[in-house]
Amino acid sequence: GFGRIAKFLCDYLQALGAKVTVCARNEAALENAKLKGFQVKNLSDLKSLEYYDCIVNTIPAHILHNDLLQTANERFVLDLAPSDSG
């Protein structure tokens, strides 16, 4: 997602020299992120986490499913907006 928390975090990480990729469903959010100099990927195209060193979820929904998390191997995964899955 590219909401309030993600925008702040992306700006901060980019200022530290990180290469940042934003994943979102909303095309306007992806375009906004691209204009700010971030790499973008539609969330529906995210099939693996193996290409990322650190994964941060800011979407308050269950998007990090077990099959996706299995591709993370030993990468750092931080869920800042966990969903209420019961």
Coordinates of C-alpha atoms in Angstrom, one line a residue:
G1 CA 0.0 0.0 0.0
F2 CA 1.0 3.6 -0.3
G3 CA -0.9 5.3 2.5
R4 CA 0.2 7.7 5.2
I5 CA 2.6 5.3 7.0
A6 CA 4.0 3.8 3.7
K7 CA 4.7 7.3 2.3
F8 CA 6.6 8.3 5.4
L9 CA 8.6 5.1 5.6
C10 CA 9.4 5.1 1.9
D11 CA 10.7 8.7 2.0
Y12 CA 12.8 7.9 5.1
L13 CA 14.3 4.7 3.6
Q14 CA 15.0 6.4 0.3
A15 CA 16.8 9.2 2.2
L16 CA 18.9 6.6 3.8
G17 CA 19.9 5.3 0.4
A18 CA 17.6 2.3 0.2
K19 CA 16.1 1.1 -3.1
V20 CA 12.4 1.1 -2.4
T21 CA 9.7 -0.8 -4.2
V22 CA 6.0 0.0 -3.5
C23 CA 3.4 -2.6 -4.0
A24 CA -0.2 -1.5 -4.1
R25 CA -3.5 -2.3 -5.9
N26 CA -4.5 1.3 -6.6
E27 CA -3.1 2.5 -9.9
A28 CA -3.1 6.2 -8.8
A29 CA -1.1 5.3 -5.7
L30 CA 1.4 3.4 -7.9
E31 CA 1.7 6.3 -10.2
N32 CA 2.3 8.7 -7.2
A33 CA 5.0 6.4 -5.9
K34 CA 6.6 6.2 -9.3
L35 CA 6.7 10.0 -9.5
K36 CA 8.5 10.1 -6.2
G37 CA 11.2 7.8 -7.6
F38 CA 10.2 4.5 -6.1
Q39 CA 10.0 1.2 -8.0
V40 CA 6.4 0.0 -8.3
K41 CA 4.7 -3.3 -8.5
N42 CA 1.0 -4.1 -8.6
L43 CA 0.1 -6.2 -5.6
S44 CA -1.7 -8.7 -7.8
D45 CA 1.6 -9.4 -9.6
L46 CA 3.5 -10.1 -6.3
K47 CA 4.2 -13.8 -6.4
S48 CA 7.5 -14.0 -4.5
L49 CA 9.4 -12.0 -1.9
E50 CA 12.8 -13.5 -2.8
Y51 CA 13.9 -10.4 -4.6
Y52 CA 13.6 -8.1 -1.6
D53 CA 15.9 -7.8 1.4
C54 CA 13.2 -6.4 3.7
I55 CA 9.5 -6.5 3.5
V56 CA 7.2 -4.1 5.3
N57 CA 3.4 -4.4 5.2
T58 CA 1.4 -1.3 5.9
I59 CA -1.9 -2.6 4.4
P60 CA -4.4 -3.5 7.1
A61 CA -5.4 -6.7 5.4
H62 CA -4.1 -10.3 5.3
I63 CA -1.9 -10.0 2.2
L64 CA 1.2 -11.9 3.5
H65 CA -0.3 -15.3 3.0
N66 CA 1.7 -18.4 4.0
D67 CA 2.6 -19.3 0.4
L68 CA 4.0 -15.8 -0.1
L69 CA 5.8 -15.8 3.2
Q70 CA 7.5 -19.1 2.3
T71 CA 9.3 -17.3 -0.5
A72 CA 10.8 -14.8 2.0
N73 CA 13.3 -17.4 3.2
E74 CA 15.4 -15.5 5.8
R75 CA 14.4 -12.0 4.9
F76 CA 13.2 -9.5 7.4
V77 CA 9.4 -9.2 7.4
L78 CA 7.7 -6.5 9.4
D79 CA 3.9 -6.2 9.5
L80 CA 3.0 -2.7 10.7
A81 CA -0.8 -3.1 10.0
P82 CA -1.8 -6.6 10.9
S83 CA -5.4 -7.6 10.0
D84 CA -7.8 -9.1 12.5
S85 CA -7.9 -12.6 11.3
G86 CA -9.8 -14.0 14.3

